[in-house]
Amino acid sequence: MKQIIKKFIPVIVFEWRANIRDWRGLMSDTATQRSRFAKYHSRPNSTGRGQIETQIMFHTHQIEKGLSHENFRPGFGKGVLKAMATLLTRLQQTGDDAANTFVYQQAISALHEYVKRHHDIDYDLTYMRNMFPDDLWNAICNTDVKLAGVLTLGRTDKVNNRHVDFKTLAECRYAIREYTDQPVTKEELDEAVDISMKTPSVCNRQATRIYEILNPQTIQTLLDIQGGYRGYPTPPALVLVTSDIRAFMNHMERNEPFVDGGLFSMSLLYALEYVGLAACPLNAMFSRKQDEQTRKILNIPDYELPVMYIAIGHYPEHARVCQSQRYPAQYITTTID
Ligand SMILES: Cc1cc2nc3c(=O)[nH]c(=O)nc-3n(C[C@H](O)[C@H](O)[C@H](O)COP(=O)(O)O)c2cc1C
């Protein structure tokens, strides 16, 4: 019976029915996704441990970035320190074990490095001391935990990158934000993109698109719009990774542009490391205005979604990098036997 009905109803009707189903699915699934995100993401007044930890990690990273700057600015980050004092106190209130958590220890370690760096140059830290209650200040001054701070990488450490094993390549890659003045060539970028083409994608649909930007003025204009790279010299090259929405087939694939684009981006970061270029992933979390401005400059079609930027350059003689220590693997792993 179904076959007979199908024979007399034009295909276009079935296509319309599928379209309507997909549209309804898109509306309802994005609404569920939106409310889940709204419910759980970290807000300034969050009281849950996970959300407080997120804000502490954000500020820990700001301290590490400030300490790693080539042009170190003594007394930097007063707003960050103030926020840390509030957030660490709030974290303590989430339970007796708070002080043993990775995030707490890492934050204390970063603050310790801040104090040490300023003591080394006899910089007066009264402003900082006045922000923290006694117990936190004592923890900051006396900790011997080493979970944050700055590392120095040498250019010579990277010359052999085409021959090192994957574990070493992955473990020694760091986000580098300051480069030499040497231009990056299209050929150098092309080699890394070429290697990254082996990245898997859903049904091999290969939605990722790459914009290689080599013009210094355009790079600086784009980074001014992006806003997360302030205080660093213009990098010699910038790549924007985007994803072509036309490669996706229904509402259940709505997040896949970012999954596939994210996978490609990580391949590209490793490929850049392999060819001996230094790089820093940068967010493309644009407001509507930033999105419009960026699209206009790069002539990005409406059907592409920005995934992320990567700033690229040649390794300086010595690069000061944030340690950005990771959780132990067992912390993020659930095994179902
Ligand atoms: C999607 C994404 C967005 C990022 N955005 C920025 C950014 O806007 N500015 C910045 O300085 N670093 C940015 N980073 C770099 C991270 O801070 C860095 O990768 C992280 O601290 C881990 O350090 P590592 O890359 O040295 O291992 C971003 C990284 C990723 C993956």
PDB file of C-alpha atoms in Angstrom, residues 82-330:
ATOM      1  CA  LYS A  82      41.275  40.899  42.976  1.00  0.00           C
ATOM      2  CA  ALA A  83      39.030  38.437  41.167  1.00  0.00           C
ATOM      3  CA  MET A  84      41.279  35.561  42.306  1.00  0.00           C
ATOM      4  CA  ALA A  85      40.949  36.599  45.962  1.00  0.00           C
ATOM      5  CA  THR A  86      37.151  36.501  45.669  1.00  0.00           C
ATOM      6  CA  LEU A  87      36.999  33.299  43.635  1.00  0.00           C
ATOM      7  CA  LEU A  88      39.448  31.291  45.755  1.00  0.00           C
ATOM      8  CA  THR A  89      37.487  32.230  48.870  1.00  0.00           C
ATOM      9  CA  ARG A  90      34.301  31.178  47.099  1.00  0.00           C
ATOM     10  CA  LEU A  91      35.909  27.899  46.055  1.00  0.00           C
ATOM     11  CA  GLN A  92      36.908  27.186  49.671  1.00  0.00           C
ATOM     12  CA  GLN A  93      33.229  27.462  50.570  1.00  0.00           C
ATOM     13  CA  THR A  94      32.331  24.585  48.223  1.00  0.00           C
ATOM     14  CA  GLY A  95      33.808  21.975  50.583  1.00  0.00           C
ATOM     15  CA  ASP A  96      36.657  21.029  52.909  1.00  0.00           C
ATOM     16  CA  ASP A  97      38.545  19.366  50.064  1.00  0.00           C
ATOM     17  CA  ALA A  98      38.600  22.526  47.904  1.00  0.00           C
ATOM     18  CA  ALA A  99      42.187  23.367  48.817  1.00  0.00           C
ATOM     19  CA  ASN A 100      43.336  19.969  47.518  1.00  0.00           C
ATOM     20  CA  THR A 101      41.852  20.391  44.057  1.00  0.00           C
ATOM     21  CA  PHE A 102      44.046  20.777  40.989  1.00  0.00           C
ATOM     22  CA  VAL A 103      42.504  24.138  40.089  1.00  0.00           C
ATOM     23  CA  TYR A 104      43.030  25.623  43.558  1.00  0.00           C
ATOM     24  CA  GLN A 105      46.621  24.374  43.713  1.00  0.00           C
ATOM     25  CA  GLN A 106      47.350  25.640  40.211  1.00  0.00           C
ATOM     26  CA  ALA A 107      45.968  29.088  41.030  1.00  0.00           C
ATOM     27  CA  ILE A 108      48.012  29.301  44.243  1.00  0.00           C
ATOM     28  CA  SER A 109      51.060  28.211  42.260  1.00  0.00           C
ATOM     29  CA  ALA A 110      50.476  30.935  39.614  1.00  0.00           C
ATOM     30  CA  LEU A 111      50.055  33.563  42.331  1.00  0.00           C
ATOM     31  CA  HIS A 112      53.253  32.298  43.975  1.00  0.00           C
ATOM     32  CA  GLU A 113      55.104  32.798  40.674  1.00  0.00           C
ATOM     33  CA  TYR A 114      53.644  36.310  40.450  1.00  0.00           C
ATOM     34  CA  VAL A 115      54.987  37.130  43.927  1.00  0.00           C
ATOM     35  CA  LYS A 116      58.375  35.567  43.182  1.00  0.00           C
ATOM     36  CA  ARG A 117      58.812  37.457  39.914  1.00  0.00           C
ATOM     37  CA  HIS A 118      58.025  40.762  41.626  1.00  0.00           C
ATOM     38  CA  HIS A 119      60.217  40.025  44.655  1.00  0.00           C
ATOM     39  CA  ASP A 120      63.115  39.345  42.283  1.00  0.00           C
ATOM     40  CA  ILE A 121      62.910  42.961  41.112  1.00  0.00           C
ATOM     41  CA  ASP A 122      62.084  44.370  44.591  1.00  0.00           C
ATOM     42  CA  TYR A 123      58.658  45.491  43.431  1.00  0.00           C
ATOM     43  CA  ASP A 124      56.318  46.559  46.230  1.00  0.00           C
ATOM     44  CA  LEU A 125      53.403  44.102  46.481  1.00  0.00           C
ATOM     45  CA  THR A 126      51.421  45.854  49.226  1.00  0.00           C
ATOM     46  CA  TYR A 127      48.493  46.249  46.793  1.00  0.00           C
ATOM     47  CA  MET A 128      48.383  42.470  46.375  1.00  0.00           C
ATOM     48  CA  ARG A 129      48.844  41.612  50.060  1.00  0.00           C
ATOM     49  CA  ASN A 130      45.855  43.828  50.908  1.00  0.00           C
ATOM     50  CA  MET A 131      43.593  41.899  48.539  1.00  0.00           C
ATOM     51  CA  PHE A 132      44.017  38.439  50.084  1.00  0.00           C
ATOM     52  CA  PRO A 133      42.871  37.096  53.470  1.00  0.00           C
ATOM     53  CA  ASP A 134      45.688  35.764  55.687  1.00  0.00           C
ATOM     54  CA  ASP A 135      45.137  32.067  54.976  1.00  0.00           C
ATOM     55  CA  LEU A 136      45.297  32.557  51.210  1.00  0.00           C
ATOM     56  CA  TRP A 137      48.265  34.888  51.420  1.00  0.00           C
ATOM     57  CA  ASN A 138      50.169  32.322  53.518  1.00  0.00           C
ATOM     58  CA  ALA A 139      49.291  29.580  51.042  1.00  0.00           C
ATOM     59  CA  ILE A 140      50.512  31.749  48.138  1.00  0.00           C
ATOM     60  CA  CYS A 141      53.803  32.619  49.834  1.00  0.00           C
ATOM     61  CA  ASN A 142      54.577  29.163  51.200  1.00  0.00           C
ATOM     62  CA  THR A 143      53.404  26.745  48.516  1.00  0.00           C
ATOM     63  CA  ASP A 144      55.976  24.427  47.004  1.00  0.00           C
ATOM     64  CA  VAL A 145      53.537  23.092  44.389  1.00  0.00           C
ATOM     65  CA  LYS A 146      54.770  23.745  40.846  1.00  0.00           C
ATOM     66  CA  LEU A 147      51.669  23.755  38.673  1.00  0.00           C
ATOM     67  CA  ALA A 148      51.951  27.119  36.936  1.00  0.00           C
ATOM     68  CA  GLY A 149      54.374  29.671  35.614  1.00  0.00           C
ATOM     69  CA  VAL A 150      56.577  30.175  32.612  1.00  0.00           C
ATOM     70  CA  LEU A 151      58.837  27.878  30.599  1.00  0.00           C
ATOM     71  CA  THR A 152      61.529  28.967  28.185  1.00  0.00           C
ATOM     72  CA  LEU A 153      61.826  27.046  24.913  1.00  0.00           C
ATOM     73  CA  GLY A 154      64.851  27.333  22.659  1.00  0.00           C
ATOM     74  CA  ARG A 155      64.628  27.477  18.870  1.00  0.00           C
ATOM     75  CA  THR A 156      67.249  24.730  18.719  1.00  0.00           C
ATOM     76  CA  ASP A 157      64.812  22.404  20.548  1.00  0.00           C
ATOM     77  CA  LYS A 158      62.643  22.514  17.407  1.00  0.00           C
ATOM     78  CA  VAL A 159      65.118  21.974  14.561  1.00  0.00           C
ATOM     79  CA  ASN A 160      64.667  18.215  14.702  1.00  0.00           C
ATOM     80  CA  ASN A 161      60.846  18.307  14.745  1.00  0.00           C
ATOM     81  CA  ARG A 162      60.478  16.468  11.438  1.00  0.00           C
ATOM     82  CA  HIS A 163      62.137  13.459  13.039  1.00  0.00           C
ATOM     83  CA  VAL A 164      60.763  13.285  16.580  1.00  0.00           C
ATOM     84  CA  ASP A 165      58.127  10.728  17.574  1.00  0.00           C
ATOM     85  CA  PHE A 166      54.501  11.826  17.959  1.00  0.00           C
ATOM     86  CA  LYS A 167      54.484  11.673  21.781  1.00  0.00           C
ATOM     87  CA  THR A 168      57.449  14.048  21.981  1.00  0.00           C
ATOM     88  CA  LEU A 169      56.016  16.348  19.291  1.00  0.00           C
ATOM     89  CA  ALA A 170      52.674  16.560  21.125  1.00  0.00           C
ATOM     90  CA  GLU A 171      54.165  17.003  24.592  1.00  0.00           C
ATOM     91  CA  CYS A 172      56.586  19.715  23.464  1.00  0.00           C
ATOM     92  CA  ARG A 173      54.054  21.822  21.531  1.00  0.00           C
ATOM     93  CA  TYR A 174      53.175  25.039  23.320  1.00  0.00           C
ATOM     94  CA  ALA A 175      51.175  28.087  22.288  1.00  0.00           C
ATOM     95  CA  ILE A 176      53.796  30.602  21.125  1.00  0.00           C
ATOM     96  CA  ARG A 177      52.625  34.211  20.940  1.00  0.00           C
ATOM     97  CA  GLU A 178      55.815  36.074  20.004  1.00  0.00           C
ATOM     98  CA  TYR A 179      57.819  35.288  16.860  1.00  0.00           C
ATOM     99  CA  THR A 180      60.813  36.491  14.867  1.00  0.00           C
ATOM    100  CA  ASP A 181      60.270  39.116  12.147  1.00  0.00           C
ATOM    101  CA  GLN A 182      61.003  36.536   9.443  1.00  0.00           C
ATOM    102  CA  PRO A 183      58.005  36.329   7.097  1.00  0.00           C
ATOM    103  CA  VAL A 184      56.106  33.050   6.828  1.00  0.00           C
ATOM    104  CA  THR A 185      55.717  31.960   3.221  1.00  0.00           C
ATOM    105  CA  LYS A 186      52.638  30.574   1.526  1.00  0.00           C
ATOM    106  CA  GLU A 187      54.666  27.435   0.741  1.00  0.00           C
ATOM    107  CA  GLU A 188      55.380  26.851   4.439  1.00  0.00           C
ATOM    108  CA  LEU A 189      51.695  27.192   5.312  1.00  0.00           C
ATOM    109  CA  ASP A 190      50.626  25.069   2.351  1.00  0.00           C
ATOM    110  CA  GLU A 191      52.806  22.189   3.513  1.00  0.00           C
ATOM    111  CA  ALA A 192      51.153  22.186   6.947  1.00  0.00           C
ATOM    112  CA  VAL A 193      47.648  22.451   5.457  1.00  0.00           C
ATOM    113  CA  ASP A 194      48.505  19.631   3.065  1.00  0.00           C
ATOM    114  CA  ILE A 195      49.496  17.344   5.949  1.00  0.00           C
ATOM    115  CA  SER A 196      46.273  18.258   7.777  1.00  0.00           C
ATOM    116  CA  MET A 197      44.146  17.149   4.812  1.00  0.00           C
ATOM    117  CA  LYS A 198      44.329  13.616   6.267  1.00  0.00           C
ATOM    118  CA  THR A 199      42.115  14.784   9.151  1.00  0.00           C
ATOM    119  CA  PRO A 200      38.961  12.659   9.279  1.00  0.00           C
ATOM    120  CA  SER A 201      35.575  14.311   8.793  1.00  0.00           C
ATOM    121  CA  VAL A 202      32.006  13.083   8.954  1.00  0.00           C
ATOM    122  CA  CYS A 203      31.468  10.766   5.899  1.00  0.00           C
ATOM    123  CA  ASN A 204      34.660  12.293   4.489  1.00  0.00           C
ATOM    124  CA  ARG A 205      32.650  15.389   3.566  1.00  0.00           C
ATOM    125  CA  GLN A 206      35.656  17.662   4.228  1.00  0.00           C
ATOM    126  CA  ALA A 207      33.817  20.823   5.228  1.00  0.00           C
ATOM    127  CA  THR A 208      36.888  22.684   6.501  1.00  0.00           C
ATOM    128  CA  ARG A 209      38.063  25.778   4.636  1.00  0.00           C
ATOM    129  CA  ILE A 210      41.321  27.630   5.266  1.00  0.00           C
ATOM    130  CA  TYR A 211      42.138  31.321   4.897  1.00  0.00           C
ATOM    131  CA  GLU A 212      45.880  32.042   4.875  1.00  0.00           C
ATOM    132  CA  ILE A 213      46.470  35.697   5.695  1.00  0.00           C
ATOM    133  CA  LEU A 214      49.948  37.090   5.092  1.00  0.00           C
ATOM    134  CA  ASN A 215      49.291  40.833   4.799  1.00  0.00           C
ATOM    135  CA  PRO A 216      50.442  42.475   8.092  1.00  0.00           C
ATOM    136  CA  GLN A 217      47.805  45.250   8.012  1.00  0.00           C
ATOM    137  CA  THR A 218      44.994  42.782   7.387  1.00  0.00           C
ATOM    138  CA  ILE A 219      46.304  40.494  10.151  1.00  0.00           C
ATOM    139  CA  GLN A 220      46.401  43.354  12.655  1.00  0.00           C
ATOM    140  CA  THR A 221      42.926  44.581  11.672  1.00  0.00           C
ATOM    141  CA  LEU A 222      41.521  41.061  12.123  1.00  0.00           C
ATOM    142  CA  LEU A 223      43.260  40.600  15.481  1.00  0.00           C
ATOM    143  CA  ASP A 224      42.016  43.988  16.683  1.00  0.00           C
ATOM    144  CA  ILE A 225      38.499  42.757  15.929  1.00  0.00           C
ATOM    145  CA  GLN A 226      39.219  39.369  17.566  1.00  0.00           C
ATOM    146  CA  GLY A 227      40.443  41.068  20.744  1.00  0.00           C
ATOM    147  CA  GLY A 228      42.169  38.096  22.446  1.00  0.00           C
ATOM    148  CA  TYR A 229      45.705  38.823  21.284  1.00  0.00           C
ATOM    149  CA  ARG A 230      46.286  42.310  22.680  1.00  0.00           C
ATOM    150  CA  GLY A 231      49.776  43.340  23.721  1.00  0.00           C
ATOM    151  CA  TYR A 232      51.636  41.088  21.276  1.00  0.00           C
ATOM    152  CA  PRO A 233      53.381  42.157  18.048  1.00  0.00           C
ATOM    153  CA  THR A 234      51.567  41.359  14.788  1.00  0.00           C
ATOM    154  CA  PRO A 235      52.297  37.718  13.904  1.00  0.00           C
ATOM    155  CA  PRO A 236      53.793  37.117  10.428  1.00  0.00           C
ATOM    156  CA  ALA A 237      50.867  34.876   9.423  1.00  0.00           C
ATOM    157  CA  LEU A 238      47.331  34.176  10.498  1.00  0.00           C
ATOM    158  CA  VAL A 239      45.093  31.300   9.471  1.00  0.00           C
ATOM    159  CA  LEU A 240      41.343  31.277   9.848  1.00  0.00           C
ATOM    160  CA  VAL A 241      39.705  27.855   9.913  1.00  0.00           C
ATOM    161  CA  THR A 242      36.073  27.841   8.813  1.00  0.00           C
ATOM    162  CA  SER A 243      33.498  25.157   8.144  1.00  0.00           C
ATOM    163  CA  ASP A 244      31.119  24.997   5.178  1.00  0.00           C
ATOM    164  CA  ILE A 245      27.567  24.419   6.466  1.00  0.00           C
ATOM    165  CA  ARG A 246      26.532  23.093   3.044  1.00  0.00           C
ATOM    166  CA  ALA A 247      28.406  19.879   3.891  1.00  0.00           C
ATOM    167  CA  PHE A 248      25.830  18.990   6.566  1.00  0.00           C
ATOM    168  CA  MET A 249      22.538  17.278   5.965  1.00  0.00           C
ATOM    169  CA  ASN A 250      20.144  17.641   8.877  1.00  0.00           C
ATOM    170  CA  HIS A 251      19.576  19.268  12.242  1.00  0.00           C
ATOM    171  CA  MET A 252      21.378  16.490  14.095  1.00  0.00           C
ATOM    172  CA  GLU A 253      24.575  17.565  12.352  1.00  0.00           C
ATOM    173  CA  ARG A 254      24.257  21.160  13.535  1.00  0.00           C
ATOM    174  CA  ASN A 255      27.367  21.002  15.781  1.00  0.00           C
ATOM    175  CA  GLU A 256      29.417  18.956  13.337  1.00  0.00           C
ATOM    176  CA  PRO A 257      30.921  22.017  11.569  1.00  0.00           C
ATOM    177  CA  PHE A 258      32.767  22.794  14.809  1.00  0.00           C
ATOM    178  CA  VAL A 259      33.713  19.166  15.474  1.00  0.00           C
ATOM    179  CA  ASP A 260      35.217  18.687  12.015  1.00  0.00           C
ATOM    180  CA  GLY A 261      36.774  22.162  12.017  1.00  0.00           C
ATOM    181  CA  GLY A 262      38.194  21.543  15.497  1.00  0.00           C
ATOM    182  CA  LEU A 263      39.743  18.245  14.453  1.00  0.00           C
ATOM    183  CA  PHE A 264      41.288  19.898  11.408  1.00  0.00           C
ATOM    184  CA  SER A 265      42.624  22.742  13.554  1.00  0.00           C
ATOM    185  CA  MET A 266      44.392  20.345  15.911  1.00  0.00           C
ATOM    186  CA  SER A 267      45.941  18.498  12.962  1.00  0.00           C
ATOM    187  CA  LEU A 268      47.092  21.834  11.623  1.00  0.00           C
ATOM    188  CA  LEU A 269      48.655  22.801  14.962  1.00  0.00           C
ATOM    189  CA  TYR A 270      50.627  19.543  14.997  1.00  0.00           C
ATOM    190  CA  ALA A 271      51.537  19.897  11.313  1.00  0.00           C
ATOM    191  CA  LEU A 272      52.849  23.425  11.949  1.00  0.00           C
ATOM    192  CA  GLU A 273      54.892  22.096  14.854  1.00  0.00           C
ATOM    193  CA  TYR A 274      56.190  19.318  12.583  1.00  0.00           C
ATOM    194  CA  VAL A 275      57.343  21.742   9.854  1.00  0.00           C
ATOM    195  CA  GLY A 276      59.053  23.846  12.534  1.00  0.00           C
ATOM    196  CA  LEU A 277      56.675  26.805  12.739  1.00  0.00           C
ATOM    197  CA  ALA A 278      55.515  28.284  16.043  1.00  0.00           C
ATOM    198  CA  ALA A 279      51.777  28.828  16.486  1.00  0.00           C
ATOM    199  CA  CYS A 280      49.043  29.916  18.839  1.00  0.00           C
ATOM    200  CA  PRO A 281      45.395  28.877  18.491  1.00  0.00           C
ATOM    201  CA  LEU A 282      43.057  31.847  18.889  1.00  0.00           C
ATOM    202  CA  ASN A 283      39.328  31.877  19.432  1.00  0.00           C
ATOM    203  CA  ALA A 284      36.851  32.944  16.778  1.00  0.00           C
ATOM    204  CA  MET A 285      34.035  33.364  19.319  1.00  0.00           C
ATOM    205  CA  PHE A 286      32.615  36.408  17.590  1.00  0.00           C
ATOM    206  CA  SER A 287      29.772  38.697  18.517  1.00  0.00           C
ATOM    207  CA  ARG A 288      27.475  39.413  15.584  1.00  0.00           C
ATOM    208  CA  LYS A 289      29.376  42.626  14.868  1.00  0.00           C
ATOM    209  CA  GLN A 290      32.791  40.930  14.981  1.00  0.00           C
ATOM    210  CA  ASP A 291      31.434  38.198  12.734  1.00  0.00           C
ATOM    211  CA  GLU A 292      30.167  40.702  10.159  1.00  0.00           C
ATOM    212  CA  GLN A 293      33.398  42.718  10.177  1.00  0.00           C
ATOM    213  CA  THR A 294      35.553  39.600   9.779  1.00  0.00           C
ATOM    214  CA  ARG A 295      33.384  38.188   6.979  1.00  0.00           C
ATOM    215  CA  LYS A 296      33.604  41.467   5.103  1.00  0.00           C
ATOM    216  CA  ILE A 297      37.404  41.717   5.292  1.00  0.00           C
ATOM    217  CA  LEU A 298      38.015  38.111   4.240  1.00  0.00           C
ATOM    218  CA  ASN A 299      35.039  37.839   1.921  1.00  0.00           C
ATOM    219  CA  ILE A 300      33.767  34.772   3.788  1.00  0.00           C
ATOM    220  CA  PRO A 301      30.553  33.375   2.305  1.00  0.00           C
ATOM    221  CA  ASP A 302      27.474  33.355   4.529  1.00  0.00           C
ATOM    222  CA  TYR A 303      27.413  29.527   4.475  1.00  0.00           C
ATOM    223  CA  GLU A 304      30.768  29.236   6.267  1.00  0.00           C
ATOM    224  CA  LEU A 305      31.195  29.317  10.053  1.00  0.00           C
ATOM    225  CA  PRO A 306      34.392  30.642  11.643  1.00  0.00           C
ATOM    226  CA  VAL A 307      35.913  27.905  13.830  1.00  0.00           C
ATOM    227  CA  MET A 308      39.194  29.379  15.058  1.00  0.00           C
ATOM    228  CA  TYR A 309      42.273  31.381  14.145  1.00  0.00           C
ATOM    229  CA  ILE A 310      45.882  30.253  14.363  1.00  0.00           C
ATOM    230  CA  ALA A 311      48.651  32.866  14.698  1.00  0.00           C
ATOM    231  CA  ILE A 312      51.867  31.607  13.094  1.00  0.00           C
ATOM    232  CA  GLY A 313      55.511  32.636  12.921  1.00  0.00           C
ATOM    233  CA  HIS A 314      59.074  31.413  13.199  1.00  0.00           C
ATOM    234  CA  TYR A 315      60.424  30.362  16.587  1.00  0.00           C
ATOM    235  CA  PRO A 316      62.405  33.084  18.339  1.00  0.00           C
ATOM    236  CA  GLU A 317      65.803  32.233  19.816  1.00  0.00           C
ATOM    237  CA  HIS A 318      64.064  31.805  23.170  1.00  0.00           C
ATOM    238  CA  ALA A 319      60.290  31.701  23.639  1.00  0.00           C
ATOM    239  CA  ARG A 320      58.744  32.296  27.044  1.00  0.00           C
ATOM    240  CA  VAL A 321      55.537  30.267  27.227  1.00  0.00           C
ATOM    241  CA  CYS A 322      52.738  29.668  29.711  1.00  0.00           C
ATOM    242  CA  GLN A 323      53.092  26.269  31.373  1.00  0.00           C
ATOM    243  CA  SER A 324      49.334  25.628  30.984  1.00  0.00           C
ATOM    244  CA  GLN A 325      49.596  22.439  33.039  1.00  0.00           C
ATOM    245  CA  ARG A 326      46.948  19.793  32.392  1.00  0.00           C
ATOM    246  CA  TYR A 327      44.786  17.735  34.726  1.00  0.00           C
ATOM    247  CA  PRO A 328      46.033  14.181  35.286  1.00  0.00           C
ATOM    248  CA  ALA A 329      44.357  11.959  32.639  1.00  0.00           C
ATOM    249  CA  GLN A 330      42.442   9.958  35.247  1.00  0.00           C
TER     250      GLN A 330
END
